[in-house]
Short mmCIF file of C-alpha atoms (C1' of nucleotides) in Angstrom, two decimals:
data_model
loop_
_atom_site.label_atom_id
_atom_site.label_comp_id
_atom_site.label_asym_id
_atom_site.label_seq_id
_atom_site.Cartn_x
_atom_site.Cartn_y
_atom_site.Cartn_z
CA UNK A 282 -74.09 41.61 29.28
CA UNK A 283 -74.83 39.74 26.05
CA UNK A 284 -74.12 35.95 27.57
CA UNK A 285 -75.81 35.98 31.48
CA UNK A 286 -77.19 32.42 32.17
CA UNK A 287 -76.93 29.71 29.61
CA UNK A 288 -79.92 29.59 27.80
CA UNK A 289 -79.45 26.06 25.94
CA UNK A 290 -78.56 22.96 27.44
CA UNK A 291 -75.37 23.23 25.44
CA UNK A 292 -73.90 25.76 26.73
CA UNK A 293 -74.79 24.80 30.49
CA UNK A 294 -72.83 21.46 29.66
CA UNK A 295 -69.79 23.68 28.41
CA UNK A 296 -69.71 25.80 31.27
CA UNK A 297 -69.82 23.03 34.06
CA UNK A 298 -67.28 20.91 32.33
CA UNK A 299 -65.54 24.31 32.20
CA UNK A 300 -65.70 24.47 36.27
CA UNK A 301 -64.73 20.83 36.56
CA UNK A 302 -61.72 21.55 34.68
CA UNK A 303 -60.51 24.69 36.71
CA UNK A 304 -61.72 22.37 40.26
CA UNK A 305 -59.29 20.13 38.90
CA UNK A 306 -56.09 22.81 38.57
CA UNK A 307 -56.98 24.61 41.61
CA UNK A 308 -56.63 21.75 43.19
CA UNK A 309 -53.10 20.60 41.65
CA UNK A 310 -51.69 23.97 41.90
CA UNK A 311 -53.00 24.11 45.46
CA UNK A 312 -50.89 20.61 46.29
CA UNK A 313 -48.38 20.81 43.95
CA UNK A 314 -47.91 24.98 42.94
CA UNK A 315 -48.49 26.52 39.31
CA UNK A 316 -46.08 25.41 37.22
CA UNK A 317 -46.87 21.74 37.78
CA UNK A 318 -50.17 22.02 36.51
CA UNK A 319 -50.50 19.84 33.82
CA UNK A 320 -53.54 19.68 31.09
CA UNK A 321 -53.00 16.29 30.35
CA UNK A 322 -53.33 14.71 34.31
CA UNK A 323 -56.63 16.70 34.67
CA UNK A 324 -58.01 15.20 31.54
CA UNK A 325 -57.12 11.70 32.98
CA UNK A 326 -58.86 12.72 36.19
CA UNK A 327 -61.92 13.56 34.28
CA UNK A 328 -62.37 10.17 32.51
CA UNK A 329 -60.96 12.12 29.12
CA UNK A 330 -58.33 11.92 27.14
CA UNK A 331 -55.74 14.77 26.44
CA UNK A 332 -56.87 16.78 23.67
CA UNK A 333 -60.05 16.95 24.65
CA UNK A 334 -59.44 19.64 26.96
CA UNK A 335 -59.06 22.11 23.83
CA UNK A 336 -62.23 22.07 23.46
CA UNK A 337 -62.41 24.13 27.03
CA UNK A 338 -59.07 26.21 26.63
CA UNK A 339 -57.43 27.28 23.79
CA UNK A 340 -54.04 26.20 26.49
CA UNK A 341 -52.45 26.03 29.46
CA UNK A 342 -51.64 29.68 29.85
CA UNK A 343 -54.95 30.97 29.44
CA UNK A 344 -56.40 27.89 32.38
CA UNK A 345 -54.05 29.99 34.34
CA UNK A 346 -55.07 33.02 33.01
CA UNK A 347 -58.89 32.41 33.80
CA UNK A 348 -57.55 30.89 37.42
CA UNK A 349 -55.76 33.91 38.16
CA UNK A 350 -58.48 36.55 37.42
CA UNK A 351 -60.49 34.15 39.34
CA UNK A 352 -57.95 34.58 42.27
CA UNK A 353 -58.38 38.38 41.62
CA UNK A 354 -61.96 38.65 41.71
CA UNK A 355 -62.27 36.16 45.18
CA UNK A 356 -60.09 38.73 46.45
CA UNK A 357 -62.19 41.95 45.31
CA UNK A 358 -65.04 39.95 46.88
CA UNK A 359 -63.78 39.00 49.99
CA UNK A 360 -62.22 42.74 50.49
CA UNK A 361 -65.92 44.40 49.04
CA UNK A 362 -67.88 42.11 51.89
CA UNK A 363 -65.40 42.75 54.51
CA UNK A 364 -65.96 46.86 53.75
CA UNK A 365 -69.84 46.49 53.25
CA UNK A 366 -70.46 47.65 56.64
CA UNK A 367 -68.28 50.69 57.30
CA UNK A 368 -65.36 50.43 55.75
CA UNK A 369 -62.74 49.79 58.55
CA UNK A 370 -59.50 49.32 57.65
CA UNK A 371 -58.60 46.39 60.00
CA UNK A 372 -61.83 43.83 58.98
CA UNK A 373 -60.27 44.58 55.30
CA UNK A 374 -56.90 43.62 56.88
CA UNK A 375 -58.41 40.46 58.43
CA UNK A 376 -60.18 39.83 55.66
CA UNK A 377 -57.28 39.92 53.59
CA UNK A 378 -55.23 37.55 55.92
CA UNK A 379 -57.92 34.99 56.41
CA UNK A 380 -58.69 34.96 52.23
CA UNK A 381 -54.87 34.38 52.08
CA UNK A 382 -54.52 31.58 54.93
CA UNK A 383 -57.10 29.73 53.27
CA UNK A 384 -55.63 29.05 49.95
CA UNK A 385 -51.59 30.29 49.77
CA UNK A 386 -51.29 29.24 46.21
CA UNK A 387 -54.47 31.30 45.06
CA UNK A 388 -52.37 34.31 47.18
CA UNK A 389 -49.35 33.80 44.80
CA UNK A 390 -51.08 33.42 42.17
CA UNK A 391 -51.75 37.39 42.34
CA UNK A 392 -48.62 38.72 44.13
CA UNK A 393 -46.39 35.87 43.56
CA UNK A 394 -43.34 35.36 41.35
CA UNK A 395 -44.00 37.02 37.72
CA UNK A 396 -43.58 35.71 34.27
CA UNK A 397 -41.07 37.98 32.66
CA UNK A 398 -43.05 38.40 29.69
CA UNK A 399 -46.53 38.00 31.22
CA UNK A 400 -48.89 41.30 30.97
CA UNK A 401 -51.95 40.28 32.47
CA UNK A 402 -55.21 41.37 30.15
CA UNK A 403 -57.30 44.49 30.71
CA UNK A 404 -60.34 42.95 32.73
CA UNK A 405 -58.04 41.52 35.36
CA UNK A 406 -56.22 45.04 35.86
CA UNK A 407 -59.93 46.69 36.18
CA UNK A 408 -60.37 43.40 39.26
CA UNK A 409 -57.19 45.11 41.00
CA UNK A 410 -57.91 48.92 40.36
CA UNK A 411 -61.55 47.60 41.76
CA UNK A 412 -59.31 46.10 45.30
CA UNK A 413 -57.73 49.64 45.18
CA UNK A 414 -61.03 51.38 44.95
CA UNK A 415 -62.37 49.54 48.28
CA UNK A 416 -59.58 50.12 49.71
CA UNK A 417 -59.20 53.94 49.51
CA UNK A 418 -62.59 54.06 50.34
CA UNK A 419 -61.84 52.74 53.60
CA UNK A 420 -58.92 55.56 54.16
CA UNK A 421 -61.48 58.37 53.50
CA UNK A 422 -61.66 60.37 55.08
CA UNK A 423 -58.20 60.03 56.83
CA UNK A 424 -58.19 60.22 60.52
CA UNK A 425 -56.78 63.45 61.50
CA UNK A 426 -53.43 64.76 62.92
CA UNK A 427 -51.49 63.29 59.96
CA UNK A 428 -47.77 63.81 59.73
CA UNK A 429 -47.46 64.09 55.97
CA UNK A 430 -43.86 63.29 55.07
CA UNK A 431 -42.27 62.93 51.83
CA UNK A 432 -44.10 59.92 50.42
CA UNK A 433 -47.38 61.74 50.99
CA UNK A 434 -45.50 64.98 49.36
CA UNK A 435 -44.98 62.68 46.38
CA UNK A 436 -48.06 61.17 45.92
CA UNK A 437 -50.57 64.22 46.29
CA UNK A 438 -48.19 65.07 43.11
CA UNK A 439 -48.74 61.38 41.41
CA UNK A 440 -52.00 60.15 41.88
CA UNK A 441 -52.53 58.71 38.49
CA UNK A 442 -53.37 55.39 39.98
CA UNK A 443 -56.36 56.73 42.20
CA UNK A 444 -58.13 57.82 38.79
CA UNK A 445 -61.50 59.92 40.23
CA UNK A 446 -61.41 58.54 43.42
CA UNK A 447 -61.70 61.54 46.18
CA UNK A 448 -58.83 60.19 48.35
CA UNK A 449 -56.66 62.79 49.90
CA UNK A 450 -52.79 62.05 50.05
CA UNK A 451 -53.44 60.93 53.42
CA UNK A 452 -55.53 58.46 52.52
CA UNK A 453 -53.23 57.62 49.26
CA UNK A 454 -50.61 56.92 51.55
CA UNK A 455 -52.14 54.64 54.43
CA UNK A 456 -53.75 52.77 51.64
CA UNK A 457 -50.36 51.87 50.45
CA UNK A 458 -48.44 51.32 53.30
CA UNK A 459 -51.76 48.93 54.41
CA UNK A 460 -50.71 47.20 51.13
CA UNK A 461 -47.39 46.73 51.15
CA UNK A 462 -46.62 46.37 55.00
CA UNK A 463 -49.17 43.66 55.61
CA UNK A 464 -48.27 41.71 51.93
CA UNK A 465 -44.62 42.05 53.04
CA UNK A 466 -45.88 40.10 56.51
CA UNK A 467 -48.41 37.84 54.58
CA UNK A 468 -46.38 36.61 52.02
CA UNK A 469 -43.13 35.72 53.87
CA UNK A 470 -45.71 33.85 56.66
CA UNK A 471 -46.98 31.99 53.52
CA UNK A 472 -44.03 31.08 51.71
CA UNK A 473 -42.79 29.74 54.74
CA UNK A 474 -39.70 32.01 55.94
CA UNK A 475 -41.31 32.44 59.66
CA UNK A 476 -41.59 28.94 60.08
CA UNK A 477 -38.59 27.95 62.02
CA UNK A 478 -38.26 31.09 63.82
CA UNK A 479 -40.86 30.33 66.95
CA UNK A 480 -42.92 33.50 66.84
CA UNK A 481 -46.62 34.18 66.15
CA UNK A 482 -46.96 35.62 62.57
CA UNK A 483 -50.32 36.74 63.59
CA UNK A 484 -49.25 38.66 66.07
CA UNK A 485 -46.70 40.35 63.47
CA UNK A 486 -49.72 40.65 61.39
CA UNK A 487 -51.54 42.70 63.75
CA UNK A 488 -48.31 44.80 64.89
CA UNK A 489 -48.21 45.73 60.97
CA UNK A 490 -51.82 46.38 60.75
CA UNK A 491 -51.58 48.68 63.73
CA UNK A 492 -48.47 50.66 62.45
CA UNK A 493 -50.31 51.52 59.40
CA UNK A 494 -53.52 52.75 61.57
CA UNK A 495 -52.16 54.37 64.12
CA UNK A 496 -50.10 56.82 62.27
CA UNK B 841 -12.49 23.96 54.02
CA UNK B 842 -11.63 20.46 52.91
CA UNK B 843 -11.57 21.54 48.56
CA UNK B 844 -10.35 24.87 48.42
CA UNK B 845 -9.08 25.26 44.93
CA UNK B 846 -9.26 22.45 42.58
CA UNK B 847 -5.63 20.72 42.56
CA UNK B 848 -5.90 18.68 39.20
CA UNK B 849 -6.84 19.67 36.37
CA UNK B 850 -9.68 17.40 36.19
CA UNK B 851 -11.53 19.12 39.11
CA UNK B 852 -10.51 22.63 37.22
CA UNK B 853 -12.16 21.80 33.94
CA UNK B 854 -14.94 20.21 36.05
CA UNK B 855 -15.51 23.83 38.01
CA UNK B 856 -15.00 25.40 34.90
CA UNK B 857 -18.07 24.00 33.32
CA UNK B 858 -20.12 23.93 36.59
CA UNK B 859 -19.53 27.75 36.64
CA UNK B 860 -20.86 27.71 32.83
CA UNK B 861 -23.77 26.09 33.02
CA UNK B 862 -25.21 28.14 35.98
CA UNK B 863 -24.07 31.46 33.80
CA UNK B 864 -26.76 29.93 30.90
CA UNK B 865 -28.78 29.20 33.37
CA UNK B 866 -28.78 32.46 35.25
CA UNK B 867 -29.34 34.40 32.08
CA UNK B 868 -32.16 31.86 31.24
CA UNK B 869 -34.00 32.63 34.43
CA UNK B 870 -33.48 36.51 34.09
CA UNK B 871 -35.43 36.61 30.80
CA UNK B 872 -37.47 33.98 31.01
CA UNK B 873 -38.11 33.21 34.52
CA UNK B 874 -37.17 30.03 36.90
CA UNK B 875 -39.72 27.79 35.72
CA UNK B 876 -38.91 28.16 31.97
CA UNK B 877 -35.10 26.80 32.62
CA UNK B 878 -34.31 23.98 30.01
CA UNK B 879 -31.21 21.91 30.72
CA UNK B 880 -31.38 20.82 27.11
CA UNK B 881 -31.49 24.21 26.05
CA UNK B 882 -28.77 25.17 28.53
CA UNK B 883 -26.56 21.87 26.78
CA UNK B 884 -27.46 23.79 23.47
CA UNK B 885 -26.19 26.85 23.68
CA UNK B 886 -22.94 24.99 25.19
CA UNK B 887 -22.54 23.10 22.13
CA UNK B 888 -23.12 19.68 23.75
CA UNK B 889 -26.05 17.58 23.78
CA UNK B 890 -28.63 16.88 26.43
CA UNK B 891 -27.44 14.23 28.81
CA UNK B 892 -23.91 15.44 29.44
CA UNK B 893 -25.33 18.37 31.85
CA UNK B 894 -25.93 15.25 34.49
CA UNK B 895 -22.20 14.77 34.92
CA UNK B 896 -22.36 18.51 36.33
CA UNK B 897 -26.10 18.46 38.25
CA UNK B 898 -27.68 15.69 39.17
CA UNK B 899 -30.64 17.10 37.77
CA UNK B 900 -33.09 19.72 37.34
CA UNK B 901 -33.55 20.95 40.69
CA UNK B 902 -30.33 20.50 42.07
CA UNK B 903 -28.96 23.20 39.58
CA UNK B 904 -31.92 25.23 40.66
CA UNK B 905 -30.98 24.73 43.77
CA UNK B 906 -27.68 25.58 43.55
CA UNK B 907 -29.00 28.67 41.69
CA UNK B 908 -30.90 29.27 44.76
CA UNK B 909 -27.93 28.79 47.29
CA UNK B 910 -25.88 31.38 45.17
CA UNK B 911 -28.56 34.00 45.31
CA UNK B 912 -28.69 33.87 49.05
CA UNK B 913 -25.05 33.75 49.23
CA UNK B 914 -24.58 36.97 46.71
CA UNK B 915 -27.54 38.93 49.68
CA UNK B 916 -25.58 37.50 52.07
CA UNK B 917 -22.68 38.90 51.03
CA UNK B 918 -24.02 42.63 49.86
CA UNK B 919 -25.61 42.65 53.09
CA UNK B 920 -22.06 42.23 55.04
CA UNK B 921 -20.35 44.65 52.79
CA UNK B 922 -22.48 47.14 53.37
CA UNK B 923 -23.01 46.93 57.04
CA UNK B 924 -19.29 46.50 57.00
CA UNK B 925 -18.18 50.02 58.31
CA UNK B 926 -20.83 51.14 61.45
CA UNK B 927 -23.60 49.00 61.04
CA UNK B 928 -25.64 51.41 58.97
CA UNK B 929 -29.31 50.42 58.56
CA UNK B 930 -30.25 52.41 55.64
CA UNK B 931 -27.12 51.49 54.08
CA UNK B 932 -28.57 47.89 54.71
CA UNK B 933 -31.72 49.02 53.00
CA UNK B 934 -30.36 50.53 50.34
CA UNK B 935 -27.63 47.75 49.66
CA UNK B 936 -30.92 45.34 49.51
CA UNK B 937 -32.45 47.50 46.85
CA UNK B 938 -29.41 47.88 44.58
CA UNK B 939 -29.10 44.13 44.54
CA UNK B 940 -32.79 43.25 44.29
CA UNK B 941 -33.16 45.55 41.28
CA UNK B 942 -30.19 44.06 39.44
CA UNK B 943 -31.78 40.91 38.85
CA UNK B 944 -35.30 41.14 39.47
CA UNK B 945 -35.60 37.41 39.36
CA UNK B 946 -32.72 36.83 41.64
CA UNK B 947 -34.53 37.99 44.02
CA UNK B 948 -37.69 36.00 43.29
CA UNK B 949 -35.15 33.10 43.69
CA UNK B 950 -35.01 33.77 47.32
CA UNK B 951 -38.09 35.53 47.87
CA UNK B 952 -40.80 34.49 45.62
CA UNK B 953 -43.35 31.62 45.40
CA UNK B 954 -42.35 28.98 47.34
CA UNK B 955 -43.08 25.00 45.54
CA UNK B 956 -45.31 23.45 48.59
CA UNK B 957 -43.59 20.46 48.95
CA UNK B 958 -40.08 21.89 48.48
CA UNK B 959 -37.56 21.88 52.34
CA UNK B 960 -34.54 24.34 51.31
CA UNK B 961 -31.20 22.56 52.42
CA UNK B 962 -29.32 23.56 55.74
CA UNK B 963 -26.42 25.06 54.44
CA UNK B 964 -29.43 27.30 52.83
CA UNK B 965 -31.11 28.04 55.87
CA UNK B 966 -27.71 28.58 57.47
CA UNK B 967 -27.15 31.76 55.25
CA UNK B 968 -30.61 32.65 55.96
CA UNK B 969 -29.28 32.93 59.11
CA UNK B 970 -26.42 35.07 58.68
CA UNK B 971 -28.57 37.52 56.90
CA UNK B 972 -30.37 37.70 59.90
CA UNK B 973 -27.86 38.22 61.78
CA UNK B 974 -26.36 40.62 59.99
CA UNK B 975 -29.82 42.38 60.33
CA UNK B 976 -29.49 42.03 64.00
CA UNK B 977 -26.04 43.56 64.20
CA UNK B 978 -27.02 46.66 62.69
CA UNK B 979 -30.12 47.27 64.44
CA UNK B 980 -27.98 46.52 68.16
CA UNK B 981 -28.18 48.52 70.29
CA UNK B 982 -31.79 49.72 69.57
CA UNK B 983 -32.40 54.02 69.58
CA UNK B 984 -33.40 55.08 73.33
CA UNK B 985 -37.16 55.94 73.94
CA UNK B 986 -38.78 52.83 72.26
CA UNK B 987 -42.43 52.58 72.15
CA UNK B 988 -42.61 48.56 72.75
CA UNK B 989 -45.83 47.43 71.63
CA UNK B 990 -47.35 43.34 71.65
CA UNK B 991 -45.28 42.36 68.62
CA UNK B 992 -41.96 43.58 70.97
CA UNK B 993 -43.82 41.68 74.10
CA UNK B 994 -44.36 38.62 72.05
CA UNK B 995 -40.67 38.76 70.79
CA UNK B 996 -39.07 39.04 74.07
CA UNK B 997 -40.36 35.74 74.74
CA UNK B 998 -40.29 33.97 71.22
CA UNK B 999 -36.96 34.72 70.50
CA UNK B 1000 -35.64 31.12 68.75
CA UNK B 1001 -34.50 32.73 65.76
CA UNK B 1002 -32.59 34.96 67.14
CA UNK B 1003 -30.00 32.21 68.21
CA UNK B 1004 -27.75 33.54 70.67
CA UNK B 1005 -27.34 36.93 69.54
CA UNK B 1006 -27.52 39.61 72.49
CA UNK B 1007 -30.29 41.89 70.54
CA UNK B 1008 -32.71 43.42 72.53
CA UNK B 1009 -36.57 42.80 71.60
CA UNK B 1010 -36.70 46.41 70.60
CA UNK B 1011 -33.80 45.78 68.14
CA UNK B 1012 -35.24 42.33 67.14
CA UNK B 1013 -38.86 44.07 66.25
CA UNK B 1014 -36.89 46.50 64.58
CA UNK B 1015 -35.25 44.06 62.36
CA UNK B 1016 -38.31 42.07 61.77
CA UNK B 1017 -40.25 45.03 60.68
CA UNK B 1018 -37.47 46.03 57.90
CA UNK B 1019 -37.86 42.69 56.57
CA UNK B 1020 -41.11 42.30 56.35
CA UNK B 1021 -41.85 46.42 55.34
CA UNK B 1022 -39.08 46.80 52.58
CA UNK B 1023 -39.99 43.24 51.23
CA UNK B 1024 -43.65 44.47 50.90
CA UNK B 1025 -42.41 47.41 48.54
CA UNK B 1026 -40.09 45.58 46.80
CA UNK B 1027 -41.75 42.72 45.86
CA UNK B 1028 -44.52 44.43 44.89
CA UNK B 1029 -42.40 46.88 42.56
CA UNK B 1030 -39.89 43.68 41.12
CA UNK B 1031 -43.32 42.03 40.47
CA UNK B 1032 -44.39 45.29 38.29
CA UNK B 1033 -47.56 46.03 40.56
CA UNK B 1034 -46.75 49.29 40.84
CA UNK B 1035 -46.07 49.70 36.81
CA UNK B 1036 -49.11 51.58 35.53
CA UNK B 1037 -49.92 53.80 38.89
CA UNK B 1038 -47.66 56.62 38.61
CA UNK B 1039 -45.39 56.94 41.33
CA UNK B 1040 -41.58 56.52 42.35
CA UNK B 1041 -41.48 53.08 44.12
CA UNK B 1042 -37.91 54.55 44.95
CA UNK B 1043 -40.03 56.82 47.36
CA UNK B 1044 -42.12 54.50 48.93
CA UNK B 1045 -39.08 52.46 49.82
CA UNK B 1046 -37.35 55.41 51.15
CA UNK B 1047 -40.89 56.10 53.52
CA UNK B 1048 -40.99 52.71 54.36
CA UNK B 1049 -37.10 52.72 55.71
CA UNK B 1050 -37.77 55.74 57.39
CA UNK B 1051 -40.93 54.43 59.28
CA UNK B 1052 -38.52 51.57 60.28
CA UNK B 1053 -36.09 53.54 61.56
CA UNK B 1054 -37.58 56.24 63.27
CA UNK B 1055 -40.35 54.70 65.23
"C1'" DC C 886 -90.11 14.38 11.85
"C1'" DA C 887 -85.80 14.34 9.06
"C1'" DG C 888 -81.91 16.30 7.33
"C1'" DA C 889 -78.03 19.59 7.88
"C1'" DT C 890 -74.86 21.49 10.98
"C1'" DT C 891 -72.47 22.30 14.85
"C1'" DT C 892 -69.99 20.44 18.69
"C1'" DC C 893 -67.55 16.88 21.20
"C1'" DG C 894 -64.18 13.41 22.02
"C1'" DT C 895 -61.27 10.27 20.15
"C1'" DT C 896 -56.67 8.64 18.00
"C1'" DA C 897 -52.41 9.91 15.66
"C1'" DG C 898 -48.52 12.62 15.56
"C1'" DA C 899 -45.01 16.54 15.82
"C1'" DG C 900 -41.91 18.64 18.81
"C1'" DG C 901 -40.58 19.80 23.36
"C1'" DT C 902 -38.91 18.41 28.06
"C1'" DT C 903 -36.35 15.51 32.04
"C1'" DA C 904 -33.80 11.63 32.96
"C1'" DT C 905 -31.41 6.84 32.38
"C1'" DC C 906 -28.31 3.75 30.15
"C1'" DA C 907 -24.76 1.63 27.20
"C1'" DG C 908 -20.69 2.34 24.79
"C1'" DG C 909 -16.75 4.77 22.48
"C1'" DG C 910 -13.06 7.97 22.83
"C1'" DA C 911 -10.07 11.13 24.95
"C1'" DG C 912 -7.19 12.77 28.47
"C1'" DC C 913 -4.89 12.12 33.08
"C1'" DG C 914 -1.74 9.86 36.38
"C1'" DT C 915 1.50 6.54 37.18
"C1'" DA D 391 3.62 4.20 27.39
"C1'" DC D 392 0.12 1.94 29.46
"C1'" DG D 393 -4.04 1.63 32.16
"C1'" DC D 394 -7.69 3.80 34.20
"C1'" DT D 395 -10.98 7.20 34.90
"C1'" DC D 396 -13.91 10.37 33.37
"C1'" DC D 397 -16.55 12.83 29.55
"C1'" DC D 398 -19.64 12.88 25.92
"C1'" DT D 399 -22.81 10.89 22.52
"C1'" DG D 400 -26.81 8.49 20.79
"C1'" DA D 401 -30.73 5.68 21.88
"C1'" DT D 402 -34.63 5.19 24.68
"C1'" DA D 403 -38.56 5.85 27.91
"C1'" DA D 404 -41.95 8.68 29.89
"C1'" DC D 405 -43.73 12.77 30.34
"C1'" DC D 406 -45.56 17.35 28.54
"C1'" DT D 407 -48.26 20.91 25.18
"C1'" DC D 408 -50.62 21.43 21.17
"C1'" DT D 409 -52.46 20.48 16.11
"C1'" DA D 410 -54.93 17.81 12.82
"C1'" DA D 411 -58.21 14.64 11.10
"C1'" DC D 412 -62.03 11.72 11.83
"C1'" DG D 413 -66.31 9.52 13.83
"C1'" DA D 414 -70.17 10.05 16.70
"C1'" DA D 415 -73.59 12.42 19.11
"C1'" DA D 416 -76.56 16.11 20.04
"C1'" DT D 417 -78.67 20.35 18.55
"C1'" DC D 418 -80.84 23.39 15.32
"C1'" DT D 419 -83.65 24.09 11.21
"C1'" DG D 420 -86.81 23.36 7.40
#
DNA sequence: CAGATTTCGTTAGAGGTTATCAGGGAGCGT
DNA sequence: ACGCTCCCTGATAACCTCTAACGAAATCTG
């Protein structure tokens, strides 16, 4: 709350170079994936030289950083419009597909390969517990009829990661079988392991979205 | 078939050190992840210096490659072993977990974020293949009293992938939805976004194979 | 308005990487 | 035992990240 708009003409300068810079790595990682990214070609795009980047980043890892919790809050976005109206479940799932579709990289840049060592900071796991929030919210109330099972045994037991949030276990456990069924689908359509096999991954998509409604 | 085992002893020493260089590297990439694999660090710890790695790999890539082909080989191979006696599908599932879990980044080898302008070999996609069909094999012949559904519609008449193998669409939706549904949870959990919320991935998986097999 | 201060961008350089090339030495096969 | 092939080394080029020191420009302050 302390830093809103820049207020001198210095710090407007900072931030825009600051968004030139990151145009610039989207843009390479979107050709050319995340670990080519390199500091020094995006400073020779931008008329500068090397070092001068610094300035900007104290790195490379935290440009990725700041790309990635940019990634996570496009996301949150995307999944808080598509649930403005009344939270239904399958506009967040189309939502979801057509935010992934329209950058793949930015997609694995949240639920791609991790970094061994990598723990990602506090504000960025706040962005995600946010996605979980809108999503739960479009689970409650559950429809009812609900079979239960022993996953939603388990989880009215372990709800740690639902914090406050009012969700029954039925609810718990469509919003996680929404997440993992349709990023299993998503992510093998986007890193390309449907692509010789002649179907319609959207029509998987929609099968996957369906199991997770209907049931 | 042509090079079984090596005859001379040239070609034995040669394996020899093939076989030690992708040992560095595996344990490289299970600490440290793919993209932080050094050759020279790799020619290090083997007491020789830089450049004499390129007698073994022509570079970079191809050892990652290769690193790649033996991971889909070793899944391969799991798979077949355990749908060796009846054709057991949560044997299948379970086989999957055992060997995803013991090496997280194994899996991410085969699974994970893709480099855009990277084409996987044939001999690659060929194991791909058998994987598949091994998936095939143990959902043939389907359970009686199938719902069907769009996705199974769609399949009946996209089914390229499936080569020649005499699965029905039920079975070949069947098999496409444990893919897809047991790669959602497990990615997700390998990838540690499950880590702070609480609950048993190991029962998640377990709903997730059930809602495979019994719908 | 003028001086002090902060900020920016440069060059230089250390240390890392992949990869190529030329040459010496060691082992293999005949 | 000789010749040949293959292995390894050191040098080199072209990248990369990142630090340090310096000059120049713009901002802030008295």
């Amino acid at each position: 709350m302390a830093e809103k708009s820049p207020q001198g003409p210095r710090e407007r300068y900072r931030a825009q170079v600051r968004a030139e810079i990151k145009e610039h790595a989207r843009e390479q990682i979107a050709t050319a994936g995340a670990s080519a990214l390199s500091l020094n070609a995006i400073a020779k795009q931008m008329g500068m030289s090397g070092p001068a980047l610094y300035r900007y980043f104290a790195g490379r890892d935290e440009l990725i950083t700041e790309l990635v919790r940019d990634a996570y809050r496009s996301l949150a976005d995307a999944f808080r419009a598509a649930a403005a109206p009344g939270a239904d479940a399958a506009g967040l799932a189309h939502a979801l597909r057509d935010w992934a579709l329209a950058d793949p990289q930015r997609y694995f840049l949240v639920y791609g390969t991790p970094v061994p060592g990598y723990h990602a900071p506090d504000d960025i796991t706040r962005i995600a517990a946010e996605i979980m929030t809108t999503l739960l919210d479009a689970f409650t109330p559950p429809p009812p009829g609900d079979s239960g099972g022993p996953l939603q045994e388990h989880l009215a037991g372990h709800r740690d990661w639902a914090g406050d949030h009012p969700a029954p276990p039925a609810a718990l456990r469509r919003a996680l079988a929404f997440w993992t069924r349709l990023h299993g689908a998503l992510s093998l359509e986007l890193a390309g392991h449907f692509s010789g096999m002649g179907f319609d991954p959207a029509v998987l998509f929609a099968a996957e979205l369906d199991s997770v409604l209907e049931r």
